[in-house]
Short mmCIF file of N, CA, C and O in Angstrom, two decimals:
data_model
loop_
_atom_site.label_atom_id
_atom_site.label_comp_id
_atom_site.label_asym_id
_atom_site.label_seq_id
_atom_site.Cartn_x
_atom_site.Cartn_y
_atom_site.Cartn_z
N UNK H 1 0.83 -1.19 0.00
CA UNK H 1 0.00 0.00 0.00
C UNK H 1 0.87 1.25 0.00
O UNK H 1 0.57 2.19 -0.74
N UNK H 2 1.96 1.33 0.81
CA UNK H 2 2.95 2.43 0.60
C UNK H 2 3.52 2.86 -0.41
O UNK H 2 3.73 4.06 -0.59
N UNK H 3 3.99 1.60 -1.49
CA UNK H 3 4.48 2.33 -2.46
C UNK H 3 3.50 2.50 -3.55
O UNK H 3 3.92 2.96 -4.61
N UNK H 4 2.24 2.18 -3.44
CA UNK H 4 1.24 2.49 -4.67
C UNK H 4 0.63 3.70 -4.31
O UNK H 4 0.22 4.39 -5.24
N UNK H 5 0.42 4.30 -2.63
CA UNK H 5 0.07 5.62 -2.39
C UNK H 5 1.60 6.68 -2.76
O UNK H 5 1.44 7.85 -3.10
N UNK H 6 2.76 6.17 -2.66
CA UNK H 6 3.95 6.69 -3.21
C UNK H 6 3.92 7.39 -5.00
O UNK H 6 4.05 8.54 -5.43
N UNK H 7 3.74 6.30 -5.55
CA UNK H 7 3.21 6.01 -6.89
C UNK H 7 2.26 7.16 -7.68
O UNK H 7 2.39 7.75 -8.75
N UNK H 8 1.44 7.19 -6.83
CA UNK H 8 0.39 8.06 -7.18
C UNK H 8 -0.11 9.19 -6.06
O UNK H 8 -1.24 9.69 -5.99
N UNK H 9 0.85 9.43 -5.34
CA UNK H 9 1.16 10.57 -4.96
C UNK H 9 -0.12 10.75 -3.85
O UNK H 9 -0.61 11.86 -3.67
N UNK H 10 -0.54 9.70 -3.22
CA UNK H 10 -1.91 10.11 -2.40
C UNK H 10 -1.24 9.61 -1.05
O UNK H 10 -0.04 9.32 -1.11
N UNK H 11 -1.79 9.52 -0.07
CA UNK H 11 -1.76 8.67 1.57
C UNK H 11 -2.03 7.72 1.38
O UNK H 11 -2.68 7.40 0.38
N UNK H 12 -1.53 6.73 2.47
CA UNK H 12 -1.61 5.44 2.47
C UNK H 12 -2.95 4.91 2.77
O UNK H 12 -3.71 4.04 2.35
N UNK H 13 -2.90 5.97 3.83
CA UNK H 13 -4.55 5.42 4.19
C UNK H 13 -5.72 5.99 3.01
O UNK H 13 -6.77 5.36 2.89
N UNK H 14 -5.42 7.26 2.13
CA UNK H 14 -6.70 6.90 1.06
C UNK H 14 -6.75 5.69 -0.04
O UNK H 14 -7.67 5.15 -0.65
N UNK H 15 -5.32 5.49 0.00
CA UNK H 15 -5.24 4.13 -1.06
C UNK H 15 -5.69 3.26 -0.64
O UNK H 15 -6.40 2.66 -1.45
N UNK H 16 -5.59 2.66 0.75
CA UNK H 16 -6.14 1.46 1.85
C UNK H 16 -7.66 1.94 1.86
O UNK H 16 -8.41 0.96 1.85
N UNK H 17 -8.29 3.04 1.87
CA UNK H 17 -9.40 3.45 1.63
C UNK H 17 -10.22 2.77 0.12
O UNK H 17 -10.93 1.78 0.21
N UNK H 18 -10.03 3.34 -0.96
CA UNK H 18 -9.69 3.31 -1.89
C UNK H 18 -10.06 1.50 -2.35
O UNK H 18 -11.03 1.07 -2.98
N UNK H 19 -8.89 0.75 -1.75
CA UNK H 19 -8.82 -0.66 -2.44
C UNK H 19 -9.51 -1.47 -2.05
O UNK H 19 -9.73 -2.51 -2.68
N UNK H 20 -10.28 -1.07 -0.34
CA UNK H 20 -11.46 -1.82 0.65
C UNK H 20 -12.58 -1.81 -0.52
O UNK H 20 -13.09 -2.78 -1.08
N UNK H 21 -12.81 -0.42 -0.73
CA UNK H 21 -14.08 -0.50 -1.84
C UNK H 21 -14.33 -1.10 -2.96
O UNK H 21 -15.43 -1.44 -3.38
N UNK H 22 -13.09 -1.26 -3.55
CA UNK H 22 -12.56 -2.03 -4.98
C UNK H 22 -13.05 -3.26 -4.08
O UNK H 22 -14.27 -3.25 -3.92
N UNK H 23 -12.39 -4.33 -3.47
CA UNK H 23 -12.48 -5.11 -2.67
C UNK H 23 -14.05 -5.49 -2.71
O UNK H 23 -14.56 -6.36 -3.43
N UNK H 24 -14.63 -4.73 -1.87
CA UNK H 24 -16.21 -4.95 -1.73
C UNK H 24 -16.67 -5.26 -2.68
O UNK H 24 -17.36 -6.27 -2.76
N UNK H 25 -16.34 -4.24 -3.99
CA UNK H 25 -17.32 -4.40 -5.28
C UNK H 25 -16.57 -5.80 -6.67
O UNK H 25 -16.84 -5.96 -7.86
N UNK H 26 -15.51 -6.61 -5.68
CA UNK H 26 -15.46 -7.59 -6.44
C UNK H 26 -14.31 -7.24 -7.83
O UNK H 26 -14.15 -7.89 -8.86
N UNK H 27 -13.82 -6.29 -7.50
CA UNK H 27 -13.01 -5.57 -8.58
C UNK H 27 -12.13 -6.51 -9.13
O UNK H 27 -12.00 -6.75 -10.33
N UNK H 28 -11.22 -7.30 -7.68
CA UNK H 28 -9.79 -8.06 -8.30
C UNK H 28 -10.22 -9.76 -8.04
O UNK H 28 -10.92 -10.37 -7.23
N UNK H 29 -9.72 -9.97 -8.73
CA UNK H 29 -10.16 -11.68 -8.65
C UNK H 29 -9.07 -12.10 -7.46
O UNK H 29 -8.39 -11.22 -6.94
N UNK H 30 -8.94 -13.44 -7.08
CA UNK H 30 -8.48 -13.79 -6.38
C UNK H 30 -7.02 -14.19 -6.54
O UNK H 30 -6.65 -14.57 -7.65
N UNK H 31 -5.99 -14.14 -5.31
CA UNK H 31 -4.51 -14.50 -5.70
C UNK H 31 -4.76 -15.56 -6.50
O UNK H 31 -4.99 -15.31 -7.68
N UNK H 32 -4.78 -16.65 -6.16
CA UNK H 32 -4.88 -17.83 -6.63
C UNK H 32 -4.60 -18.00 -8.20
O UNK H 32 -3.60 -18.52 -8.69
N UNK H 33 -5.55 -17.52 -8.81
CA UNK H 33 -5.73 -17.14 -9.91
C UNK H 33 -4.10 -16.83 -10.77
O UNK H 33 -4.17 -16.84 -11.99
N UNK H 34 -3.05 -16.64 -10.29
CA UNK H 34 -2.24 -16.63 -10.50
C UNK H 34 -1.28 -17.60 -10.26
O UNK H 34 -0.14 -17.67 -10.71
N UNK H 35 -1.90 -18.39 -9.44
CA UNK H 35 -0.50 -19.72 -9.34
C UNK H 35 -0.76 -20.67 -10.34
O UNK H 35 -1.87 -21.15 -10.12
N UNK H 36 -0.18 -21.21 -11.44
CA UNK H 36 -0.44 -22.37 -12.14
C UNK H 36 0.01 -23.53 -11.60
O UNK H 36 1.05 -23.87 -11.04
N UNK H 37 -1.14 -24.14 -11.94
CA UNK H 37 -1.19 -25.67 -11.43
C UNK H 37 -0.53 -26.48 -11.83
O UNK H 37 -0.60 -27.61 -11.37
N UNK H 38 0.38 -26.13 -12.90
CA UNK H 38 1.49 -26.98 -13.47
C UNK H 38 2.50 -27.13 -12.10
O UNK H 38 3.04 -28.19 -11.78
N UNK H 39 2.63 -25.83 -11.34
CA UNK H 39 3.63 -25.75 -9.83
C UNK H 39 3.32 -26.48 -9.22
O UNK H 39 4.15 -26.78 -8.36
N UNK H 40 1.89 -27.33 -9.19
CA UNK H 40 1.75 -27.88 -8.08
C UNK H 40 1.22 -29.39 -8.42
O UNK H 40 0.37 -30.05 -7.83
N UNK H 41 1.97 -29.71 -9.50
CA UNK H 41 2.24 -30.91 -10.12
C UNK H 41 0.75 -31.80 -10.60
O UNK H 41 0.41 -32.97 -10.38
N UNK H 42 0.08 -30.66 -11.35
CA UNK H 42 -1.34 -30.82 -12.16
C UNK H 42 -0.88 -30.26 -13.80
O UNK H 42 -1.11 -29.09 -14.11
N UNK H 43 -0.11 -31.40 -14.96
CA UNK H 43 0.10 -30.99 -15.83
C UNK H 43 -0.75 -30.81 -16.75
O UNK H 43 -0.66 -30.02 -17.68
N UNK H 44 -1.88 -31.77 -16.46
CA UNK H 44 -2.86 -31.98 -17.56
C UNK H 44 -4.54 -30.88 -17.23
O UNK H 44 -5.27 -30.82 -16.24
N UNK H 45 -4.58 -30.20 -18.55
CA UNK H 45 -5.58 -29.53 -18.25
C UNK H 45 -6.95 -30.20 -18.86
O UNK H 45 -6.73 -31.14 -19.62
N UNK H 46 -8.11 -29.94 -18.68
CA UNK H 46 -8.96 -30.48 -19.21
C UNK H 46 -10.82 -29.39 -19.43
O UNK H 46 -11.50 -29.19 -18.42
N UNK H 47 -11.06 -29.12 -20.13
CA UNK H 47 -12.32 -29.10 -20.06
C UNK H 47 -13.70 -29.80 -20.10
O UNK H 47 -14.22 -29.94 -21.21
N UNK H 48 -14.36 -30.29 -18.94
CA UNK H 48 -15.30 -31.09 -19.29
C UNK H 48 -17.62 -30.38 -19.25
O UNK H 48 -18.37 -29.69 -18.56
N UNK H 49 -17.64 -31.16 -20.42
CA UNK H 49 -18.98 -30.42 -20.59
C UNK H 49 -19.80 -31.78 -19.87
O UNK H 49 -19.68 -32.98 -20.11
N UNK H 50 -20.64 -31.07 -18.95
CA UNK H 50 -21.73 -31.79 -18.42
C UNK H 50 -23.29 -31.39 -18.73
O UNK H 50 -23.70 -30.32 -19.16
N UNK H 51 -24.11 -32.69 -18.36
CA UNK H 51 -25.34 -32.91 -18.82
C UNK H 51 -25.63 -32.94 -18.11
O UNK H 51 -24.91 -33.65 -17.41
N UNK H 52 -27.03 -32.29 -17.22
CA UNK H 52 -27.30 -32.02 -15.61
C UNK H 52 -29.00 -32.59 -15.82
O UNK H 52 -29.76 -32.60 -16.80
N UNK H 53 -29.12 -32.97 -14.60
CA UNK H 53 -31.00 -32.98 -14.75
C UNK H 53 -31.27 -31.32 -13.69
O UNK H 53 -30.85 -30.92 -12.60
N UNK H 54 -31.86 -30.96 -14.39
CA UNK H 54 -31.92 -29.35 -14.11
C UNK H 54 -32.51 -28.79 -12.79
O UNK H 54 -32.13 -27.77 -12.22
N UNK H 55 -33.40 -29.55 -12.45
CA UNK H 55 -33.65 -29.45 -10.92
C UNK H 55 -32.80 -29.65 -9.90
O UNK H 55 -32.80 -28.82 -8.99
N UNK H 56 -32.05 -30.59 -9.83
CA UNK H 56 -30.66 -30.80 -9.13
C UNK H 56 -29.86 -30.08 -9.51
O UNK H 56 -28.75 -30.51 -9.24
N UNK H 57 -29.84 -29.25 -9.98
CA UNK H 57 -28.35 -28.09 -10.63
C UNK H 57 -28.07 -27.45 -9.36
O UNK H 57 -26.87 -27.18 -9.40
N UNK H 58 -28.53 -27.08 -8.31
CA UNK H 58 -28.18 -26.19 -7.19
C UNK H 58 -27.47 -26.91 -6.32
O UNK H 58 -26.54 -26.48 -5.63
N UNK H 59 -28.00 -28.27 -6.34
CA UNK H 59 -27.11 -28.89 -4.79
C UNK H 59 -26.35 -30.01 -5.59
O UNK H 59 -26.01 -31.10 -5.13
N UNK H 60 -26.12 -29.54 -6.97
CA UNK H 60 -24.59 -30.33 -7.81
C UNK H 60 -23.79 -29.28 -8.19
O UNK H 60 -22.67 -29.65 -8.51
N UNK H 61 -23.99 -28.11 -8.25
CA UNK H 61 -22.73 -27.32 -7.92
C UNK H 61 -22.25 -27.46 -6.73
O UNK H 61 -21.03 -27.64 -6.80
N UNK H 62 -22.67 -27.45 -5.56
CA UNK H 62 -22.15 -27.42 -4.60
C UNK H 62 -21.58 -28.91 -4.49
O UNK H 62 -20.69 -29.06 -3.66
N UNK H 63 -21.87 -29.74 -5.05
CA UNK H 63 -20.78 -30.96 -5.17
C UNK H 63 -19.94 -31.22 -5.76
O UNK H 63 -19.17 -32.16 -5.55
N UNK H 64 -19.91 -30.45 -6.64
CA UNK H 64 -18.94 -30.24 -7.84
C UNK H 64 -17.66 -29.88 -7.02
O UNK H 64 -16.54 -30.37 -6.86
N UNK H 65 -18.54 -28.50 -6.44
CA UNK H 65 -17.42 -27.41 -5.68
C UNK H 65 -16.33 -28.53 -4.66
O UNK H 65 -15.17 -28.12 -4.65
N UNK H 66 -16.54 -29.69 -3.93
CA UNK H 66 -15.94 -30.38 -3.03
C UNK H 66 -14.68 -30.72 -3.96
O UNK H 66 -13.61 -30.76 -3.35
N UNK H 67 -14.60 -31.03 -5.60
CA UNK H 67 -13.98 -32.03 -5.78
C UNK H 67 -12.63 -30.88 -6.29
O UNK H 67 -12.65 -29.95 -7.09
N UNK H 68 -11.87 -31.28 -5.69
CA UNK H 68 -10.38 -30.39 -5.74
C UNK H 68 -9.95 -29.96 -6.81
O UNK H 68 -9.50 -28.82 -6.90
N UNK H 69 -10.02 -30.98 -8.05
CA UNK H 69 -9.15 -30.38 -8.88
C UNK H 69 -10.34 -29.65 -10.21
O UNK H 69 -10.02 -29.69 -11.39
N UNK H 70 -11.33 -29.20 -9.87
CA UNK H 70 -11.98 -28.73 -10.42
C UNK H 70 -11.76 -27.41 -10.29
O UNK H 70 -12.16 -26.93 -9.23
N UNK H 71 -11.10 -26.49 -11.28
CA UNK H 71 -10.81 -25.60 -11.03
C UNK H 71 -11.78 -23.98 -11.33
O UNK H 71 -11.61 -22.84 -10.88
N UNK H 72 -12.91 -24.63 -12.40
CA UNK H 72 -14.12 -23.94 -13.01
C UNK H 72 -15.27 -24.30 -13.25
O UNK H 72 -15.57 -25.28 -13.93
N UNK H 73 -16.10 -23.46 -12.66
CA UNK H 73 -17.47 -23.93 -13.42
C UNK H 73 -18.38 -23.05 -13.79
O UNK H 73 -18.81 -22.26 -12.95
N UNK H 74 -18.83 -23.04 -15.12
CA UNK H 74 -19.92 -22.31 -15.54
C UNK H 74 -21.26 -23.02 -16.20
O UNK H 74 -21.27 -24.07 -16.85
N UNK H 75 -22.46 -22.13 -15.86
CA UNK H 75 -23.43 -23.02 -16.37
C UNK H 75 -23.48 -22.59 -17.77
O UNK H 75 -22.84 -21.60 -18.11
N UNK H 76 -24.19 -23.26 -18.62
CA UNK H 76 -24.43 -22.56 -20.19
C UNK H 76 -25.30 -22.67 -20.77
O UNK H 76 -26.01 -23.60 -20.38
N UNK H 77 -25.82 -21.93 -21.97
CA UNK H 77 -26.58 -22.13 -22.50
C UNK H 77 -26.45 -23.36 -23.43
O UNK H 77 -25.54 -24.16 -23.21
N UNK H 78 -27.50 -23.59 -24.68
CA UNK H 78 -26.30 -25.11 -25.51
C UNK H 78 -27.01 -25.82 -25.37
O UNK H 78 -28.21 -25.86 -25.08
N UNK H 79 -25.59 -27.03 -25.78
CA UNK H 79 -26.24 -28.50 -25.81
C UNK H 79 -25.64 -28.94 -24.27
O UNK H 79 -26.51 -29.40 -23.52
N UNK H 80 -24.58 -28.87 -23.85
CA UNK H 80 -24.40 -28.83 -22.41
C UNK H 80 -24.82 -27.66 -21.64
O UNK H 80 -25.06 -26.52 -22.04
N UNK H 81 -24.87 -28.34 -20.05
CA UNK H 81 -25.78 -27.40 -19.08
C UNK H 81 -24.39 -26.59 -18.35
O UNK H 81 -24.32 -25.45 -17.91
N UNK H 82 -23.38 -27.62 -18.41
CA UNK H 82 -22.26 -26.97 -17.23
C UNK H 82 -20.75 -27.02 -18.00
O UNK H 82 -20.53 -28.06 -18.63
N UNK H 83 -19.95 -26.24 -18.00
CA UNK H 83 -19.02 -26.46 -18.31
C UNK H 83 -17.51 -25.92 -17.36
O UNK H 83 -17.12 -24.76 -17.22
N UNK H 84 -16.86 -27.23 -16.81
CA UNK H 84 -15.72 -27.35 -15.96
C UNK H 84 -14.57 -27.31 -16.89
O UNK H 84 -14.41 -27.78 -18.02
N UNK H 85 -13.46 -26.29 -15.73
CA UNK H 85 -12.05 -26.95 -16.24
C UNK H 85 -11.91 -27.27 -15.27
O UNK H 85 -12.38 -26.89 -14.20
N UNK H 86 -10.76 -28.52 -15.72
CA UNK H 86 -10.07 -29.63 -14.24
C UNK H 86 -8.89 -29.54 -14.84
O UNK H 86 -8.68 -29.19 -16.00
N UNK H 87 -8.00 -29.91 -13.92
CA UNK H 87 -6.59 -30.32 -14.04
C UNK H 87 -6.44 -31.63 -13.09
O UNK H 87 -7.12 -32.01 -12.13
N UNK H 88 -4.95 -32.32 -13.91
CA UNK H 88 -5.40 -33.87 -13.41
C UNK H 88 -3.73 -33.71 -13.55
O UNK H 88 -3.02 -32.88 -14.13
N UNK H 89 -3.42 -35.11 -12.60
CA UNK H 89 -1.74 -35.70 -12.58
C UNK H 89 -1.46 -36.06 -13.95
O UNK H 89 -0.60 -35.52 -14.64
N UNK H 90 -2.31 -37.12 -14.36
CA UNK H 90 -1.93 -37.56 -15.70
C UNK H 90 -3.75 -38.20 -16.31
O UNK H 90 -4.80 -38.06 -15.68
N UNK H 91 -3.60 -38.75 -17.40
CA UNK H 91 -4.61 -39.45 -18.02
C UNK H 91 -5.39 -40.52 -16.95
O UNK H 91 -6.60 -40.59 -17.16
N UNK H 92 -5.03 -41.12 -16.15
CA UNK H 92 -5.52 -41.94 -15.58
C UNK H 92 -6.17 -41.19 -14.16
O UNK H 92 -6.88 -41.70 -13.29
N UNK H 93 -5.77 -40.11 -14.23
CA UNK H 93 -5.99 -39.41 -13.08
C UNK H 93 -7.42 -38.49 -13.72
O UNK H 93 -8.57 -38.45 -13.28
N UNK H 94 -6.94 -37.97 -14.64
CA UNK H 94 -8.39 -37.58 -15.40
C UNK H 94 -9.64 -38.61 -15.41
O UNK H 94 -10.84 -38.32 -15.45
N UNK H 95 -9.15 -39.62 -15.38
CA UNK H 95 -10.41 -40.92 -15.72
C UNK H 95 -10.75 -40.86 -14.06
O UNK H 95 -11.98 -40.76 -13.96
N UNK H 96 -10.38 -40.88 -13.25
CA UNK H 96 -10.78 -40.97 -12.03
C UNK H 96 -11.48 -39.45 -11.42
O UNK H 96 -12.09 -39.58 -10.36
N UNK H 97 -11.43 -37.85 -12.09
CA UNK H 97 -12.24 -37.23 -11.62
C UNK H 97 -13.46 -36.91 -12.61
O UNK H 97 -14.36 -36.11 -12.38
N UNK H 98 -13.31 -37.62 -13.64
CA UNK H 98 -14.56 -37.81 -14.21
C UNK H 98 -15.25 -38.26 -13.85
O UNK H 98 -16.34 -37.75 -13.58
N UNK H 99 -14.91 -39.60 -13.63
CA UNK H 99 -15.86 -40.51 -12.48
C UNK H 99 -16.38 -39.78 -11.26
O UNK H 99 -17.55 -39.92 -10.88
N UNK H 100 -15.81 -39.28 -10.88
CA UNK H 100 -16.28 -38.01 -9.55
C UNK H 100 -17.32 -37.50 -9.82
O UNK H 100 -18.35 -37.28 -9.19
N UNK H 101 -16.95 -37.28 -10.98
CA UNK H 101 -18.04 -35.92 -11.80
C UNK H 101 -19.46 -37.14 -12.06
O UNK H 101 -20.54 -36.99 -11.49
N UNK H 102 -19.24 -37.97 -12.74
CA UNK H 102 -20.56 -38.49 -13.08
C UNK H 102 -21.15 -39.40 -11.74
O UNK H 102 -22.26 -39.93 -11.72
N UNK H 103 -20.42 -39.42 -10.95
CA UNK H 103 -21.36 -39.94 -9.78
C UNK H 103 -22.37 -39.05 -8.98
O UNK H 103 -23.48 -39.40 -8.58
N UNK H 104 -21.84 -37.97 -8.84
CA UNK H 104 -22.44 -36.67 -8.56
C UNK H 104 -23.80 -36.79 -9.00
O UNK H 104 -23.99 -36.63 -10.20
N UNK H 105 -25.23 -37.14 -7.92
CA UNK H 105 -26.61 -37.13 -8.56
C UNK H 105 -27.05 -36.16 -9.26
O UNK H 105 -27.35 -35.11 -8.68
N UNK H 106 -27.15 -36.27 -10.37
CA UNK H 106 -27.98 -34.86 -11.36
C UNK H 106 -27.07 -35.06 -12.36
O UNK H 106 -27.44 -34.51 -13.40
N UNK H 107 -26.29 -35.49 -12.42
CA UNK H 107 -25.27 -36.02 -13.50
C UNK H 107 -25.59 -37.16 -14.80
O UNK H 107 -25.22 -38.33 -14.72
N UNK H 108 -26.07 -36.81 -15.55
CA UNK H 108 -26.50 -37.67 -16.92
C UNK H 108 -25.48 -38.47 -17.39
O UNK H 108 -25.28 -39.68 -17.50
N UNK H 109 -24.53 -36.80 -17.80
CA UNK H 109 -23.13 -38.01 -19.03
C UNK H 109 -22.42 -36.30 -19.01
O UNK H 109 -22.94 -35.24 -18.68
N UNK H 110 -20.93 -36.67 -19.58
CA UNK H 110 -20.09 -35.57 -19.55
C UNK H 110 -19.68 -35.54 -20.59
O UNK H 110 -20.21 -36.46 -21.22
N UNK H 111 -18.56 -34.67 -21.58
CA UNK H 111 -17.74 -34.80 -22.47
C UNK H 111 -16.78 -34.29 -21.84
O UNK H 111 -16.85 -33.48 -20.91
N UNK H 112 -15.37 -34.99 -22.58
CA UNK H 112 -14.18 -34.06 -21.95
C UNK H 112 -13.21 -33.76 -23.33
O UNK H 112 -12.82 -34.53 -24.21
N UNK H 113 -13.02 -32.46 -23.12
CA UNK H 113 -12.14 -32.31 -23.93
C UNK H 113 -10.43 -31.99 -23.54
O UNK H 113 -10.27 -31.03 -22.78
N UNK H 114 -9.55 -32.50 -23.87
CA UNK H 114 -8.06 -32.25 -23.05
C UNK H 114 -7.86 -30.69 -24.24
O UNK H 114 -8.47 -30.45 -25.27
N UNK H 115 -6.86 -29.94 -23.62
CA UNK H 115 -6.80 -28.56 -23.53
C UNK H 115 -5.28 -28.87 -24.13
O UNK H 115 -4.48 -29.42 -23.37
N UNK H 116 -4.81 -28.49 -25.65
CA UNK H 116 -3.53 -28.99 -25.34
C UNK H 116 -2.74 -27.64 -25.65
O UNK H 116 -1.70 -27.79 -26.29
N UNK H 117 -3.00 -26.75 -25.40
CA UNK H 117 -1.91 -25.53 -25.22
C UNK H 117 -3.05 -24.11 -24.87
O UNK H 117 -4.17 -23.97 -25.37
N UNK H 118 -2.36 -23.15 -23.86
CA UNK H 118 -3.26 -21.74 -23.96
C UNK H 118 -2.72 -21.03 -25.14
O UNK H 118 -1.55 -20.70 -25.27
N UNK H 119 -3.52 -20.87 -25.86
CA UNK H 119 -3.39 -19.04 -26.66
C UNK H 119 -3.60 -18.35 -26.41
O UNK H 119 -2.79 -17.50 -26.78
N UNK H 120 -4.77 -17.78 -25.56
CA UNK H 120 -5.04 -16.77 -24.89
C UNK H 120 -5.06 -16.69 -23.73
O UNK H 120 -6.04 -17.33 -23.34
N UNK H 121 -4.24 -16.03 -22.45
CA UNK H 121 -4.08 -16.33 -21.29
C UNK H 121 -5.36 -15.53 -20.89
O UNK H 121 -5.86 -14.89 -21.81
N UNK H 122 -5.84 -15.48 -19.94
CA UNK H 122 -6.57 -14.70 -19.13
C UNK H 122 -6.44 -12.98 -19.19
O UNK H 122 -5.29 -12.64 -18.90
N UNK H 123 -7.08 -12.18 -19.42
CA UNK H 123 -6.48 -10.99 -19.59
C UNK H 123 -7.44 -10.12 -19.26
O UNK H 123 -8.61 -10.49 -19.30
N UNK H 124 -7.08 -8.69 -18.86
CA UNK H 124 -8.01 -7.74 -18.73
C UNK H 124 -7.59 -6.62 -19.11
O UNK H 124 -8.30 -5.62 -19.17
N UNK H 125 -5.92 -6.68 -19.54
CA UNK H 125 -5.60 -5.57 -19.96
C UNK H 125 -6.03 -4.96 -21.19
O UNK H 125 -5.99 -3.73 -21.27
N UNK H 126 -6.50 -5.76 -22.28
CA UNK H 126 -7.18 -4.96 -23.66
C UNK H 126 -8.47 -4.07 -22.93
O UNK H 126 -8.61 -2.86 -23.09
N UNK H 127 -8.98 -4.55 -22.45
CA UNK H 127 -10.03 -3.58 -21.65
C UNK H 127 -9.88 -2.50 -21.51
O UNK H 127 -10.41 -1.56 -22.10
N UNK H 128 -8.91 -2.51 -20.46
CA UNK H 128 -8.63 -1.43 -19.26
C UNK H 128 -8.04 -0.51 -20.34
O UNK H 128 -8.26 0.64 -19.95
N UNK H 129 -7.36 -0.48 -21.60
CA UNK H 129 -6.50 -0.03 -22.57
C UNK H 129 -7.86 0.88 -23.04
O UNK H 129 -8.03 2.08 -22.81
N UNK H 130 -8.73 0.02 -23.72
CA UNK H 130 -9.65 0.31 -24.08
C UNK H 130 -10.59 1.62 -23.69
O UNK H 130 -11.11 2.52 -24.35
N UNK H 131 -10.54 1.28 -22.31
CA UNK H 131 -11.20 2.67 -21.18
C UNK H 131 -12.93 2.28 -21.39
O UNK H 131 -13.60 1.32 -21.77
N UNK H 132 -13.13 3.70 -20.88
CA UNK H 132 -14.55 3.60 -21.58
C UNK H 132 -15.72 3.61 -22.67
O UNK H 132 -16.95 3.61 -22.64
N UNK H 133 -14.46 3.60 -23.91
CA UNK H 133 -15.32 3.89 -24.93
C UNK H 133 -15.76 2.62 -25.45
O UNK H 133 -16.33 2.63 -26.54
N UNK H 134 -15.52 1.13 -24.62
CA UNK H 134 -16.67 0.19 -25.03
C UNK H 134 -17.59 0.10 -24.10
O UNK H 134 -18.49 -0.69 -24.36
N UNK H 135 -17.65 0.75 -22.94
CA UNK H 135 -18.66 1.04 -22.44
C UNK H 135 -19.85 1.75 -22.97
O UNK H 135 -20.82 1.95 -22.24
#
């Protein structure tokens, strides 16, 4: 906080002011978000699309949420209802949190697709570049 109120020439405490609110309103995503899971010996990435029975969708996210190496989930519109990324040790390790995944009640059938390189990392800087005139 000192050297970003340094930075920009304000007090520490309006910047600590300042980043609580950012904070509140959900501004910065979480550290995490920055450690790759390759560090923590999860080489294999994976995206898997699930088939949900739709009434159970509320208390199968929250089962979803238990299983560790599930690192995403969104619901969707489509031919699938949910779509996860996981990361796994290896192939055989993938076959075993699939299985996770389809035991999970509300669970029909999944597809998985393996992820075999990023092109586009995560980003927000074209945005922020951007300003407000795609607002």
């Amino acid at each position: 906080m000192v050297a970003l109120a340094q930075k920009l020439g304000l007090s520490r405490n309006t910047v600590q002011a300042r980043m609580a609110q950012l904070e509140k309103k959900h501004v910065f995503l979480s550290f995490e978000r920055r450690i790759n899971p390759v560090s923590l010996g999860y080489p294999l990435m994976a995206f898997i699309s699930v088939h949900v029975q739709q009434q159970k969708l509320a208390q199968l996210a929250k089962d979803l949420a238990d299983v560790p190496e599930i690192l995403e989930g969104y619901g969707l519109t489509g031919p699938a209802d949910l779509l996860l990324r996981v990361v796994a040790l290896d192939a055989e390790d993938l076959f075993r949190i699939n299985g996770k995944i389809l035991a999970c009640d509300g669970v029909e059938r999944t597809d998985t697709a393996l992820a075999m390189g990023e092109l586009i990392p995560f980003r927000v800087q074209p945005l922020l570049e951007r300003g407000s005139q795609g607002a």
